[in-house]
Structures are given as C-alpha cells and as structure tokens.
Amino acid sequence: MTIDAVRDQRLDALEERLRAEAEALAGAAERLLAQAARLEGRPQVPDWCVPTLRRQARSCRAATEDLLAAAASVRRHAERATGGPVGRGGAGGPLTAEGRAG
C-alpha cells in the first residue's frame, strides 16, 4: 500500500466520521424539539425549559452544518490531492453537505 493510499483512506475515514457525527447531532436536534413540543404549555414546566430546549436544538443544527461543511472540505482536499474522486466517503450517505437527506 502506498503512502498516498493510506492518506486517502485516512481522509475518507475522517469524512465518514464527520458525517456520522453530523447525523447524530441532527437526530439530537429533532429529539430536543420533540421534547420541547411535549412540554410546551404544561403548567408544571418551568418557563425557561422549553426555550432552552429550542436553543439547544438550534445549537445542534449549527454544529451539524459545521460538521457537514468540514466533511465537504475534507472531500475537496482529498480530491485535489489525488486529482479525482477518492474512496466512498459521504457520497450517497444519509446527509448531504447542505444537511439534507441524500
């Protein structure tokens, strides 16, 4: 195995990890919003609780976008370094670089 092949595998693995983390955070955002919806309007829930859950969901979404942008950057770097597509990375994965299902 060449040094280039090892580098390409590492970049591919990094991209996959970044996309997996983004997918996990997207799921966390959905769960936080669902919890906020379940708690909204209940008299026993403190006033700060629902807005806090929504803020946390927004933070998860922002982090998701950042991770997907990083994954896309790693992909572009790998393609420039090799002169073409490398590995399988996030291509066809559950989320695109824009954060939508692919």
Short mmCIF file of C-alpha atoms in Angstrom, two decimals:
data_model
loop_
_atom_site.label_atom_id
_atom_site.label_comp_id
_atom_site.label_asym_id
_atom_site.label_seq_id
_atom_site.Cartn_x
_atom_site.Cartn_y
_atom_site.Cartn_z
CA MET A 1 0.00 0.00 0.00
CA THR A 2 1.36 3.39 -0.97
CA ILE A 3 1.59 6.42 1.27
CA ASP A 4 -1.00 8.15 -0.92
CA ALA A 5 -3.43 5.25 -0.46
CA VAL A 6 -3.02 5.38 3.32
CA ARG A 7 -3.56 9.16 3.31
CA ASP A 8 -6.65 8.76 1.12
CA GLN A 9 -8.09 6.12 3.46
CA ARG A 10 -7.49 8.37 6.47
CA LEU A 11 -9.16 11.33 4.78
CA ASP A 12 -12.05 9.11 3.72
CA ALA A 13 -12.42 7.81 7.28
CA LEU A 14 -12.30 11.36 8.64
CA GLU A 15 -15.02 12.46 6.25
CA GLU A 16 -17.18 9.49 7.25
CA ARG A 17 -16.71 10.27 10.97
CA LEU A 18 -17.62 13.92 10.44
CA ARG A 19 -20.78 12.95 8.56
CA ALA A 20 -21.72 10.39 11.22
CA GLU A 21 -21.31 13.00 13.95
CA ALA A 22 -23.42 15.43 11.93
CA GLU A 23 -26.14 12.83 11.57
CA ALA A 24 -26.08 12.17 15.33
CA LEU A 25 -26.40 15.88 16.08
CA ALA A 26 -29.25 16.26 13.60
CA GLY A 27 -31.05 13.48 15.44
CA ALA A 28 -30.38 15.17 18.77
CA ALA A 29 -31.88 18.40 17.44
CA GLU A 30 -35.03 16.55 16.39
CA ARG A 31 -35.34 14.89 19.80
CA LEU A 32 -34.85 18.21 21.61
CA LEU A 33 -37.55 19.87 19.53
CA ALA A 34 -39.91 16.94 20.10
CA GLN A 35 -39.32 17.17 23.84
CA ALA A 36 -39.94 20.93 23.78
CA ALA A 37 -43.22 20.35 21.94
CA ARG A 38 -44.31 17.75 24.51
CA LEU A 39 -43.53 20.07 27.42
CA GLU A 40 -44.90 23.29 25.99
CA GLY A 41 -47.95 24.62 27.81
CA ARG A 42 -47.68 22.29 30.79
CA PRO A 43 -48.12 24.27 33.99
CA GLN A 44 -45.53 22.27 35.95
CA VAL A 45 -42.74 23.00 33.42
CA PRO A 46 -40.51 25.97 34.33
CA ASP A 47 -40.70 28.96 31.99
CA TRP A 48 -37.06 28.56 30.95
CA CYS A 49 -37.27 24.90 29.98
CA VAL A 50 -38.88 24.97 26.51
CA PRO A 51 -36.84 27.95 25.22
CA THR A 52 -33.69 26.26 26.49
CA LEU A 53 -34.51 23.04 24.63
CA ARG A 54 -35.14 25.03 21.46
CA ARG A 55 -31.84 26.92 21.83
CA GLN A 56 -30.02 23.64 22.30
CA ALA A 57 -31.69 22.26 19.17
CA ARG A 58 -30.52 25.32 17.21
CA SER A 59 -27.00 24.76 18.52
CA CYS A 60 -27.14 21.14 17.39
CA ARG A 61 -28.28 22.23 13.94
CA ALA A 62 -25.49 24.79 13.69
CA ALA A 63 -22.94 22.17 14.71
CA THR A 64 -24.45 19.77 12.16
CA GLU A 65 -23.92 22.36 9.42
CA ASP A 66 -20.35 22.97 10.57
CA LEU A 67 -19.53 19.26 10.58
CA LEU A 68 -21.03 18.77 7.12
CA ALA A 69 -19.04 21.73 5.82
CA ALA A 70 -15.89 20.23 7.33
CA ALA A 71 -16.66 16.87 5.71
CA ALA A 72 -17.14 18.57 2.34
CA SER A 73 -13.85 20.41 2.82
CA VAL A 74 -12.03 17.15 3.60
CA ARG A 75 -13.58 15.63 0.46
CA ARG A 76 -12.43 18.58 -1.70
CA HIS A 77 -8.94 18.41 -0.19
CA ALA A 78 -8.69 14.69 -0.88
CA GLU A 79 -9.89 15.13 -4.45
CA ARG A 80 -7.41 17.96 -5.10
CA ALA A 81 -4.59 15.93 -3.56
CA THR A 82 -5.33 12.89 -5.72
CA GLY A 83 -6.59 14.60 -8.84
CA GLY A 84 -10.02 12.98 -8.68
CA PRO A 85 -12.64 11.22 -6.55
CA VAL A 86 -11.37 9.14 -3.65
CA GLY A 87 -12.94 6.34 -1.62
CA ARG A 88 -16.62 6.26 -0.89
CA GLY A 89 -16.76 8.91 1.88
CA GLY A 90 -20.12 10.52 2.42
CA ALA A 91 -21.28 10.10 -1.16
CA GLY A 92 -24.81 8.81 -1.06
CA GLY A 93 -24.80 8.99 2.73
CA PRO A 94 -27.77 9.99 4.83
CA LEU A 95 -26.96 13.71 4.74
CA THR A 96 -25.57 15.94 2.01
CA ALA A 97 -23.11 18.77 2.53
CA GLU A 98 -26.15 21.06 2.75
CA GLY A 99 -27.58 18.96 5.60
CA ARG A 100 -30.40 17.39 3.58
CA ALA A 101 -31.10 13.71 3.09
CA GLY A 102 -29.14 12.42 0.11
#
